[in-house]
mmCIF file of C-alpha atoms and ligand atoms in Angstrom:
data_model
loop_
_atom_site.group_PDB
_atom_site.id
_atom_site.type_symbol
_atom_site.label_atom_id
_atom_site.label_comp_id
_atom_site.label_asym_id
_atom_site.label_seq_id
_atom_site.Cartn_x
_atom_site.Cartn_y
_atom_site.Cartn_z
ATOM 1 C CA MET A 1 -0.078 -0.387 -0.412
ATOM 2 C CA GLN A 2 1.735 3.645 -1.008
ATOM 3 C CA LEU A 3 0.579 6.791 1.374
ATOM 4 C CA LEU A 4 -0.504 9.743 -0.562
ATOM 5 C CA SER A 5 2.635 11.441 -0.481
ATOM 6 C CA GLN A 6 4.591 8.256 -1.245
ATOM 7 C CA PHE A 7 2.890 8.448 -4.317
ATOM 8 C CA LEU A 8 3.577 12.161 -5.023
ATOM 9 C CA LYS A 9 7.438 11.944 -4.211
ATOM 10 C CA HIS A 10 7.774 8.697 -5.258
ATOM 11 C CA GLN A 11 6.472 10.705 -9.014
ATOM 12 C CA LYS A 12 9.387 14.216 -8.152
ATOM 13 C CA THR A 13 6.084 16.093 -7.692
ATOM 14 C CA ASP A 14 7.757 19.251 -6.826
ATOM 15 C CA GLU A 15 7.716 18.995 -2.228
ATOM 16 C CA GLN A 16 5.832 22.723 -1.692
ATOM 17 C CA LEU A 17 2.812 21.398 -4.228
ATOM 18 C CA VAL A 18 2.477 18.195 -2.371
ATOM 19 C CA GLU A 19 2.563 19.901 1.380
ATOM 20 C CA LEU A 20 0.219 22.425 -0.685
ATOM 21 C CA ILE A 21 -0.867 19.645 -1.487
ATOM 22 C CA ASP A 22 -1.475 18.289 2.513
ATOM 23 C CA THR A 23 -2.854 20.777 3.898
ATOM 24 C CA LEU A 24 -5.846 20.473 1.362
ATOM 25 C CA MET A 25 -6.641 16.777 2.236
ATOM 26 C CA VAL A 26 -5.952 17.554 5.543
ATOM 27 C CA ALA A 27 -9.091 20.129 5.260
ATOM 28 C CA CYS A 28 -10.929 17.451 3.404
ATOM 29 C CA LYS A 29 -10.474 15.300 6.325
ATOM 30 C CA GLU A 30 -11.213 17.629 8.550
ATOM 31 C CA ILE A 31 -15.180 18.215 6.088
ATOM 32 C CA ALA A 32 -15.501 14.150 5.079
ATOM 33 C CA LEU A 33 -15.990 13.612 9.555
ATOM 34 C CA GLN A 34 -18.033 16.869 9.594
ATOM 35 C CA LEU A 35 -21.106 14.796 6.459
ATOM 36 C CA ARG A 36 -20.455 11.905 8.285
ATOM 37 C CA GLU A 37 -22.002 13.709 12.240
ATOM 38 C CA GLY A 38 -24.369 15.035 9.433
ATOM 39 C CA ALA A 39 -28.041 15.588 11.304
ATOM 40 C CA LEU A 40 -25.737 14.767 14.897
ATOM 41 C CA ALA A 41 -24.539 18.136 15.231
ATOM 42 C CA GLY A 42 -26.984 20.023 13.963
ATOM 43 C CA ILE A 43 -25.046 21.401 10.694
ATOM 44 C CA LEU A 44 -27.538 20.295 7.640
ATOM 45 C CA GLY A 45 -30.163 21.909 6.591
ATOM 46 C CA THR A 46 -29.963 25.938 5.592
ATOM 47 C CA THR A 47 -28.277 29.406 6.888
ATOM 48 C CA ASP A 48 -30.298 32.620 6.352
ATOM 49 C CA ASN A 49 -27.186 33.520 2.851
ATOM 50 C CA THR A 50 -27.584 33.443 -0.310
ATOM 51 C CA ASN A 51 -23.664 32.851 -1.847
ATOM 52 C CA VAL A 52 -22.448 35.758 -4.678
ATOM 53 C CA GLN A 53 -24.294 32.790 -6.901
ATOM 54 C CA GLY A 54 -27.173 33.193 -5.792
ATOM 55 C CA GLU A 55 -27.726 30.264 -3.843
ATOM 56 C CA THR A 56 -29.482 29.168 -0.407
ATOM 57 C CA GLN A 57 -25.981 28.663 1.092
ATOM 58 C CA LYS A 58 -26.105 25.293 2.996
ATOM 59 C CA LYS A 59 -24.385 25.115 7.028
ATOM 60 C CA LEU A 60 -21.992 22.801 5.800
ATOM 61 C CA ASP A 61 -21.273 24.934 2.579
ATOM 62 C CA VAL A 62 -20.120 27.390 5.343
ATOM 63 C CA ILE A 63 -17.992 24.909 7.644
ATOM 64 C CA SER A 64 -16.389 23.412 4.325
ATOM 65 C CA ASN A 65 -15.373 26.821 3.276
ATOM 66 C CA ASP A 66 -14.037 27.958 6.218
ATOM 67 C CA VAL A 67 -12.120 24.874 7.093
ATOM 68 C CA LEU A 68 -10.464 25.104 3.897
ATOM 69 C CA LYS A 69 -9.626 29.159 4.107
ATOM 70 C CA LYS A 70 -8.681 28.889 8.174
ATOM 71 C CA LEU A 71 -6.796 26.159 6.913
ATOM 72 C CA LEU A 72 -5.209 27.358 3.111
ATOM 73 C CA LEU A 73 -4.408 30.516 4.543
ATOM 74 C CA ASP A 74 -2.603 29.384 8.183
ATOM 75 C CA ASN A 75 0.107 29.219 4.608
ATOM 76 C CA PRO A 76 2.810 30.684 4.253
ATOM 77 C CA LEU A 77 3.224 29.248 0.493
ATOM 78 C CA VAL A 78 -0.980 29.880 -0.093
ATOM 79 C CA ALA A 79 -0.768 33.270 -1.787
ATOM 80 C CA GLY A 80 -4.409 33.796 -1.399
ATOM 81 C CA LEU A 81 -7.170 31.486 -3.136
ATOM 82 C CA ALA A 82 -11.224 31.663 -4.340
ATOM 83 C CA SER A 83 -14.028 30.215 -2.985
ATOM 84 C CA GLU A 84 -17.415 29.409 -4.952
ATOM 85 C CA GLU A 85 -18.922 30.565 -2.127
ATOM 86 C CA GLU A 86 -16.553 34.259 -1.550
ATOM 87 C CA ASP A 87 -18.056 37.058 -3.613
ATOM 88 C CA ASP A 88 -13.812 37.846 -3.944
ATOM 89 C CA PRO A 89 -10.645 36.365 -4.064
ATOM 90 C CA VAL A 90 -9.363 36.212 -0.074
ATOM 91 C CA PRO A 91 -5.633 37.266 -0.043
ATOM 92 C CA GLY A 92 -3.405 35.341 1.822
ATOM 93 C CA ASN A 93 0.539 35.018 2.380
ATOM 94 C CA PRO A 94 1.608 37.955 0.317
ATOM 95 C CA ASP A 95 4.924 35.640 -1.178
ATOM 96 C CA GLY A 96 3.040 33.242 -1.214
ATOM 97 C CA ARG A 97 3.224 30.388 -4.258
ATOM 98 C CA PHE A 98 0.365 29.349 -4.887
ATOM 99 C CA LEU A 99 -3.359 29.901 -6.180
ATOM 100 C CA VAL A 100 -6.093 28.238 -4.868
ATOM 101 C CA THR A 101 -9.048 27.983 -6.514
ATOM 102 C CA PHE A 102 -12.155 25.942 -5.009
ATOM 103 C CA ASP A 103 -15.807 24.482 -4.089
ATOM 104 C CA PRO A 104 -15.638 24.125 -0.839
ATOM 105 C CA LEU A 105 -19.576 21.582 -1.017
ATOM 106 C CA ASP A 106 -20.275 21.088 -4.863
ATOM 107 C CA GLY A 107 -23.761 19.280 -4.993
ATOM 108 C CA SER A 108 -24.595 20.118 -1.246
ATOM 109 C CA SER A 109 -27.839 20.557 -2.368
ATOM 110 C CA ASN A 110 -28.097 15.834 -1.530
ATOM 111 C CA ILE A 111 -26.726 16.198 1.554
ATOM 112 C CA ASP A 112 -30.013 16.705 3.262
ATOM 113 C CA ILE A 113 -31.142 13.447 1.158
ATOM 114 C CA ASN A 114 -27.544 11.898 2.222
ATOM 115 C CA VAL A 115 -26.136 11.450 -1.097
ATOM 116 C CA SER A 116 -22.536 12.341 -2.316
ATOM 117 C CA VAL A 117 -21.242 15.193 -2.158
ATOM 118 C CA GLY A 118 -17.437 16.263 -3.161
ATOM 119 C CA THR A 119 -15.063 18.954 -2.684
ATOM 120 C CA ILE A 120 -13.532 20.762 -6.271
ATOM 121 C CA PHE A 121 -10.063 22.162 -6.437
ATOM 122 C CA SER A 122 -7.653 23.758 -8.950
ATOM 123 C CA VAL A 123 -4.441 25.223 -8.032
ATOM 124 C CA LEU A 124 -2.115 28.337 -9.851
ATOM 125 C CA GLU A 125 0.692 29.824 -9.558
ATOM 126 C CA LEU A 126 0.781 32.944 -7.988
ATOM 127 C CA THR A 127 2.731 35.245 -12.006
ATOM 128 C CA PRO A 128 5.177 37.694 -9.301
ATOM 129 C CA GLY A 129 4.391 41.605 -9.532
ATOM 130 C CA ASP A 130 0.741 40.539 -9.182
ATOM 131 C CA ASP A 131 -1.920 40.661 -6.201
ATOM 132 C CA PRO A 132 -3.884 38.167 -5.077
ATOM 133 C CA ALA A 133 -6.532 40.636 -3.820
ATOM 134 C CA LEU A 134 -7.184 41.715 -6.934
ATOM 135 C CA HIS A 135 -9.818 39.666 -9.520
ATOM 136 C CA SER A 136 -7.746 39.789 -12.073
ATOM 137 C CA THR A 137 -4.585 38.011 -10.962
ATOM 138 C CA TYR A 138 -7.335 34.437 -10.963
ATOM 139 C CA LEU A 139 -8.323 35.540 -13.997
ATOM 140 C CA GLN A 140 -5.894 32.523 -15.692
ATOM 141 C CA SER A 141 -7.177 29.691 -18.401
ATOM 142 C CA GLY A 142 -7.254 26.099 -17.535
ATOM 143 C CA ARG A 143 -4.525 24.969 -18.561
ATOM 144 C CA ARG A 144 -1.739 26.743 -16.020
ATOM 145 C CA GLN A 145 -3.017 24.313 -13.617
ATOM 146 C CA VAL A 146 -0.309 22.479 -11.906
ATOM 147 C CA ALA A 147 -2.871 20.441 -9.632
ATOM 148 C CA ALA A 148 -6.320 19.796 -10.230
ATOM 149 C CA GLY A 149 -8.685 17.318 -8.368
ATOM 150 C CA TYR A 150 -12.093 15.622 -5.683
ATOM 151 C CA VAL A 151 -12.831 14.491 -2.607
ATOM 152 C CA LEU A 152 -15.802 12.993 -3.704
ATOM 153 C CA TYR A 153 -17.390 11.819 0.409
ATOM 154 C CA GLY A 154 -19.678 8.893 -0.922
ATOM 155 C CA PRO A 155 -19.329 5.609 0.549
ATOM 156 C CA SER A 156 -15.331 5.387 0.734
ATOM 157 C CA ALA A 157 -13.455 9.268 0.669
ATOM 158 C CA VAL A 158 -11.560 9.448 -2.301
ATOM 159 C CA LEU A 159 -9.617 11.812 -3.793
ATOM 160 C CA ALA A 160 -9.061 11.755 -7.488
ATOM 161 C CA MET A 161 -6.069 14.133 -8.698
ATOM 162 C CA THR A 162 -3.860 15.474 -10.759
ATOM 163 C CA THR A 163 -0.274 16.981 -11.726
ATOM 164 C CA GLY A 164 0.354 16.650 -14.891
ATOM 165 C CA LYS A 165 1.305 13.062 -14.398
ATOM 166 C CA GLY A 166 -1.352 11.128 -15.117
ATOM 167 C CA VAL A 167 -4.479 10.961 -12.583
ATOM 168 C CA ASN A 168 -4.991 9.033 -9.639
ATOM 169 C CA PHE A 169 -7.065 8.038 -6.894
ATOM 170 C CA PHE A 170 -6.399 7.925 -2.951
ATOM 171 C CA THR A 171 -9.172 6.087 -0.468
ATOM 172 C CA LEU A 172 -8.702 6.808 3.338
ATOM 173 C CA ALA A 173 -8.355 5.036 5.246
ATOM 174 C CA HIS A 174 -9.731 4.181 8.468
ATOM 175 C CA THR A 175 -6.307 5.457 10.304
ATOM 176 C CA GLY A 176 -6.192 8.912 8.761
ATOM 177 C CA ASP A 177 -4.138 8.432 5.255
ATOM 178 C CA PHE A 178 -5.331 8.675 1.747
ATOM 179 C CA ILE A 179 -4.073 5.533 0.603
ATOM 180 C CA LEU A 180 -3.434 4.854 -3.211
ATOM 181 C CA THR A 181 -5.818 2.773 -5.161
ATOM 182 C CA ARG A 182 -5.988 3.315 -8.646
ATOM 183 C CA GLU A 183 -3.739 3.823 -11.001
ATOM 184 C CA ASN A 184 -2.554 5.664 -14.173
ATOM 185 C CA VAL A 185 -6.825 5.707 -14.765
ATOM 186 C CA LYS A 186 -8.010 5.840 -18.561
ATOM 187 C CA ILE A 187 -11.219 6.375 -19.694
ATOM 188 C CA PRO A 188 -12.719 4.439 -21.402
ATOM 189 C CA PRO A 189 -13.069 5.205 -25.268
ATOM 190 C CA GLN A 190 -16.825 4.402 -26.027
ATOM 191 C CA THR A 191 -19.526 4.716 -23.252
ATOM 192 C CA ARG A 192 -23.444 3.933 -24.117
ATOM 193 C CA GLU A 193 -23.918 5.486 -20.107
ATOM 194 C CA PHE A 194 -25.190 9.376 -20.202
ATOM 195 C CA ALA A 195 -25.145 11.719 -18.128
ATOM 196 C CA ILE A 196 -27.468 14.639 -18.173
ATOM 197 C CA ASN A 197 -30.334 16.184 -16.591
ATOM 198 C CA MET A 198 -33.249 16.046 -18.907
ATOM 199 C CA SER A 199 -35.869 17.999 -17.450
ATOM 200 C CA ASN A 200 -33.923 21.011 -19.135
ATOM 201 C CA GLN A 201 -34.753 18.705 -22.825
ATOM 202 C CA ARG A 202 -36.861 22.587 -24.114
ATOM 203 C CA TYR A 203 -34.328 24.319 -23.421
ATOM 204 C CA TRP A 204 -31.214 23.250 -25.110
ATOM 205 C CA GLU A 205 -29.991 24.226 -27.936
ATOM 206 C CA PRO A 206 -31.583 22.088 -31.614
ATOM 207 C CA ALA A 207 -28.168 20.241 -31.395
ATOM 208 C CA MET A 208 -27.978 19.087 -28.110
ATOM 209 C CA GLN A 209 -31.752 18.231 -28.440
ATOM 210 C CA ASN A 210 -30.919 15.730 -31.952
ATOM 211 C CA TYR A 211 -28.032 14.293 -30.300
ATOM 212 C CA ILE A 212 -29.550 13.450 -26.981
ATOM 213 C CA GLY A 213 -32.845 12.420 -29.041
ATOM 214 C CA ASP A 214 -30.402 9.829 -31.324
ATOM 215 C CA LEU A 215 -28.626 9.197 -27.761
ATOM 216 C CA LEU A 216 -32.155 7.597 -27.117
ATOM 217 C CA LEU A 217 -33.551 6.205 -30.013
ATOM 218 C CA GLY A 218 -30.713 3.299 -28.850
ATOM 219 C CA SER A 219 -30.379 0.986 -31.452
ATOM 220 C CA ASP A 220 -32.647 1.987 -34.205
ATOM 221 C CA GLY A 221 -31.044 5.104 -34.252
ATOM 222 C CA PRO A 222 -27.650 6.489 -35.640
ATOM 223 C CA ARG A 223 -26.232 5.589 -32.543
ATOM 224 C CA GLY A 224 -26.412 1.764 -33.244
ATOM 225 C CA LYS A 225 -26.228 0.873 -29.967
ATOM 226 C CA ASN A 226 -29.193 0.760 -26.757
ATOM 227 C CA TYR A 227 -27.585 3.930 -23.889
ATOM 228 C CA ASN A 228 -28.171 4.520 -19.738
ATOM 229 C CA MET A 229 -29.329 7.646 -18.615
ATOM 230 C CA ARG A 230 -27.843 8.402 -14.440
ATOM 231 C CA TRP A 231 -27.989 11.566 -12.773
ATOM 232 C CA ILE A 232 -27.110 11.907 -9.769
ATOM 233 C CA ALA A 233 -27.243 15.921 -9.155
ATOM 234 C CA SER A 234 -23.474 16.031 -8.137
ATOM 235 C CA MET A 235 -20.745 16.619 -10.539
ATOM 236 C CA VAL A 236 -17.998 15.542 -8.369
ATOM 237 C CA ALA A 237 -19.939 11.698 -7.802
ATOM 238 C CA GLU A 238 -20.906 12.138 -12.024
ATOM 239 C CA VAL A 239 -17.392 13.044 -13.088
ATOM 240 C CA HIS A 240 -15.776 10.127 -10.532
ATOM 241 C CA ARG A 241 -18.368 8.014 -12.688
ATOM 242 C CA VAL A 242 -16.982 8.893 -16.258
ATOM 243 C CA LEU A 243 -13.501 8.296 -14.331
ATOM 244 C CA THR A 244 -14.909 4.355 -13.244
ATOM 245 C CA ARG A 245 -15.921 3.740 -16.114
ATOM 246 C CA GLY A 246 -16.762 6.200 -18.978
ATOM 247 C CA GLY A 247 -19.361 7.626 -20.102
ATOM 248 C CA ILE A 248 -20.400 11.057 -21.693
ATOM 249 C CA PHE A 249 -21.114 13.348 -18.557
ATOM 250 C CA SER A 250 -22.900 17.453 -19.703
ATOM 251 C CA TYR A 251 -24.399 20.699 -18.227
ATOM 252 C CA PRO A 252 -24.870 22.902 -21.679
ATOM 253 C CA TRP A 253 -25.924 26.410 -22.068
ATOM 254 C CA ASP A 254 -29.988 25.852 -22.035
ATOM 255 C CA ALA A 255 -32.344 29.195 -23.210
ATOM 256 C CA ARG A 256 -33.853 29.670 -19.257
ATOM 257 C CA GLU A 257 -31.125 31.855 -19.028
ATOM 258 C CA PRO A 258 -29.651 32.585 -22.465
ATOM 259 C CA ALA A 259 -25.879 34.931 -21.182
ATOM 260 C CA LYS A 260 -24.999 33.080 -19.752
ATOM 261 C CA PRO A 261 -22.710 30.327 -20.838
ATOM 262 C CA GLY A 262 -24.541 27.353 -18.037
ATOM 263 C CA LYS A 263 -24.735 26.276 -15.012
ATOM 264 C CA LEU A 264 -21.670 24.752 -14.024
ATOM 265 C CA ARG A 265 -18.576 27.506 -13.074
ATOM 266 C CA LEU A 266 -15.114 27.117 -15.172
ATOM 267 C CA MET A 267 -12.492 28.060 -12.580
ATOM 268 C CA TYR A 268 -13.085 25.872 -9.571
ATOM 269 C CA GLU A 269 -15.600 23.205 -11.560
ATOM 270 C CA GLY A 270 -14.385 22.877 -15.017
ATOM 271 C CA ASN A 271 -11.209 23.970 -15.039
ATOM 272 C CA PRO A 272 -10.482 20.930 -12.110
ATOM 273 C CA MET A 273 -12.798 18.375 -14.144
ATOM 274 C CA SER A 274 -11.308 18.855 -16.985
ATOM 275 C CA PHE A 275 -8.058 19.018 -16.869
ATOM 276 C CA LEU A 276 -9.225 14.797 -14.674
ATOM 277 C CA ILE A 277 -10.754 14.355 -18.121
ATOM 278 C CA GLU A 278 -8.056 15.287 -20.574
ATOM 279 C CA GLN A 279 -4.821 13.854 -18.499
ATOM 280 C CA ALA A 280 -7.334 10.518 -18.828
ATOM 281 C CA ASP A 281 -7.802 10.761 -21.961
ATOM 282 C CA GLY A 282 -11.277 12.137 -22.580
ATOM 283 C CA ILE A 283 -12.443 14.890 -23.904
ATOM 284 C CA ALA A 284 -13.750 18.764 -21.702
ATOM 285 C CA SER A 285 -15.636 20.782 -24.433
ATOM 286 C CA THR A 286 -17.746 23.530 -23.748
ATOM 287 C CA CYS A 287 -19.178 22.748 -27.446
ATOM 288 C CA ARG A 288 -17.311 24.533 -28.776
ATOM 289 C CA ALA A 289 -13.594 24.992 -27.546
ATOM 290 C CA PRO A 290 -12.305 22.340 -25.178
ATOM 291 C CA ILE A 291 -12.434 23.627 -22.034
ATOM 292 C CA LEU A 292 -8.822 24.291 -20.711
ATOM 293 C CA ASP A 293 -8.735 26.276 -23.355
ATOM 294 C CA VAL A 294 -11.631 29.033 -21.747
ATOM 295 C CA GLN A 295 -9.740 32.237 -20.984
ATOM 296 C CA PRO A 296 -12.196 33.249 -18.230
ATOM 297 C CA GLY A 297 -13.234 37.041 -17.235
ATOM 298 C CA GLU A 298 -14.469 36.785 -13.878
ATOM 299 C CA ILE A 299 -13.469 34.536 -11.571
ATOM 300 C CA HIS A 300 -17.144 33.285 -10.728
ATOM 301 C CA GLU A 301 -18.165 33.106 -14.529
ATOM 302 C CA ARG A 302 -20.263 30.239 -15.780
ATOM 303 C CA VAL A 303 -18.948 27.406 -18.568
ATOM 304 C CA SER A 304 -20.753 24.934 -20.674
ATOM 305 C CA ILE A 305 -19.736 21.645 -20.340
ATOM 306 C CA ALA A 306 -20.255 17.811 -21.846
ATOM 307 C CA LEU A 307 -16.609 15.980 -20.584
ATOM 308 C CA GLY A 308 -15.942 12.415 -20.578
ATOM 309 C CA SER A 309 -15.086 9.010 -23.369
ATOM 310 C CA ARG A 310 -13.537 10.423 -25.942
ATOM 311 C CA GLU A 311 -15.868 8.803 -28.773
ATOM 312 C CA GLU A 312 -19.074 9.295 -26.510
ATOM 313 C CA VAL A 313 -17.373 13.393 -26.622
ATOM 314 C CA GLU A 314 -16.290 13.082 -30.362
ATOM 315 C CA ALA A 315 -19.477 12.229 -31.457
ATOM 316 C CA LEU A 316 -21.399 15.303 -29.537
ATOM 317 C CA LEU A 317 -19.389 17.633 -31.051
ATOM 318 C CA SER A 318 -20.259 16.061 -34.579
ATOM 319 C CA TYR A 319 -23.632 17.497 -33.939
ATOM 320 C CA HIS A 320 -22.660 21.494 -32.934
ATOM 321 C CA SER A 321 -20.187 21.379 -35.516
ATOM 322 C CA ALA A 322 -23.380 20.011 -38.811
ATOM 323 C CA ASP A 323 -25.068 22.482 -36.564
ATOM 324 C CA LYS A 324 -23.347 25.467 -37.657
HETATM 325 P P1 P6P B 401 -29.312 20.922 -10.936
HETATM 326 C C1 P6P B 401 -25.106 20.719 -8.171
HETATM 327 O O1 P6P B 401 -25.082 22.219 -7.374
HETATM 328 C C2 P6P B 401 -24.550 20.939 -9.034
HETATM 329 O O2 P6P B 401 -23.543 22.804 -9.605
HETATM 330 C C3 P6P B 401 -23.264 20.340 -10.089
HETATM 331 O O3 P6P B 401 -23.034 19.417 -8.917
HETATM 332 C C4 P6P B 401 -25.146 19.177 -10.121
HETATM 333 O O4 P6P B 401 -23.875 18.749 -11.393
HETATM 334 C C5 P6P B 401 -25.349 20.713 -11.392
HETATM 335 O O5 P6P B 401 -25.797 21.144 -10.393
HETATM 336 C C6 P6P B 401 -27.232 19.164 -10.972
HETATM 337 O O6 P6P B 401 -27.899 20.762 -11.517
HETATM 338 O O7 P6P B 401 -29.913 21.243 -12.753
HETATM 339 O O8 P6P B 401 -29.753 19.039 -11.984
HETATM 340 O O9 P6P B 401 -30.405 20.737 -9.802
#
């Protein structure tokens, strides 16, 4: 059995990055413990606050955000952080090296029904001379990430992470150690499983409606095979399924808020997940371009997402190119 720290050392990971990842994992272990307590600790349910996204904050959203903020800002390597739950970036050590963006508890609408949620993180480097108190400092494309991953709080707590040398899974043991449980994860290029919120079907652009319509035709349709559908309403769980056994996950643009490219956020959902997907030989696209190529204009900007098995995402993209 190999510990996370041993594995990262074996991969010759930058020592300061290893130290940052260790801080992130201390925070995620604390979050996992709080989640396990759930109702017993009186921490389910919502607060009276809404976040910058206009969403009502769950108590555990705030708790998770506070745990990550405190631990990261105590680490002198952290120059600043940006969180889904924070309107503005939070500066750390002005001589720090890393910027961390995160969604402290993605899928939190699932907490009260005891369904999997997760912490998503993305690590960038401070450009020398930039001010970590300014939004502009964080507006780096996903290609600039030096590490990204998530901890999925499910039946077990599993870390999926990349530092640009492939994707690996680590399971949280009762000892408090993350143990390597799957190395060099690769997404099967083909799939029979798709994940999308079908209740939005009438709002999608025609290319997406045509593609999903053809999936539903199964072996009688142009895709020539029958598909199965999943929707957990927790992106971390959906992406973990895609990394584990293939599939396509999409939250595309829809006409409910036409001025916005999609529901999910680029900096701390789209980019970290896309880094993982590409490192596992999948595709992560806005349906027009690779998500990692998007130049962010604001920290909380949203992005249309279609990611997963290479050949299936390529099929979806062919519907969009035909639709131009
Ligand atoms: P809907 C959770 O709120 C989230 O941000 C993602 O984790 C998830 O994939 C999506 O939104 C679910 O959205 O519209 O189905 O509730």
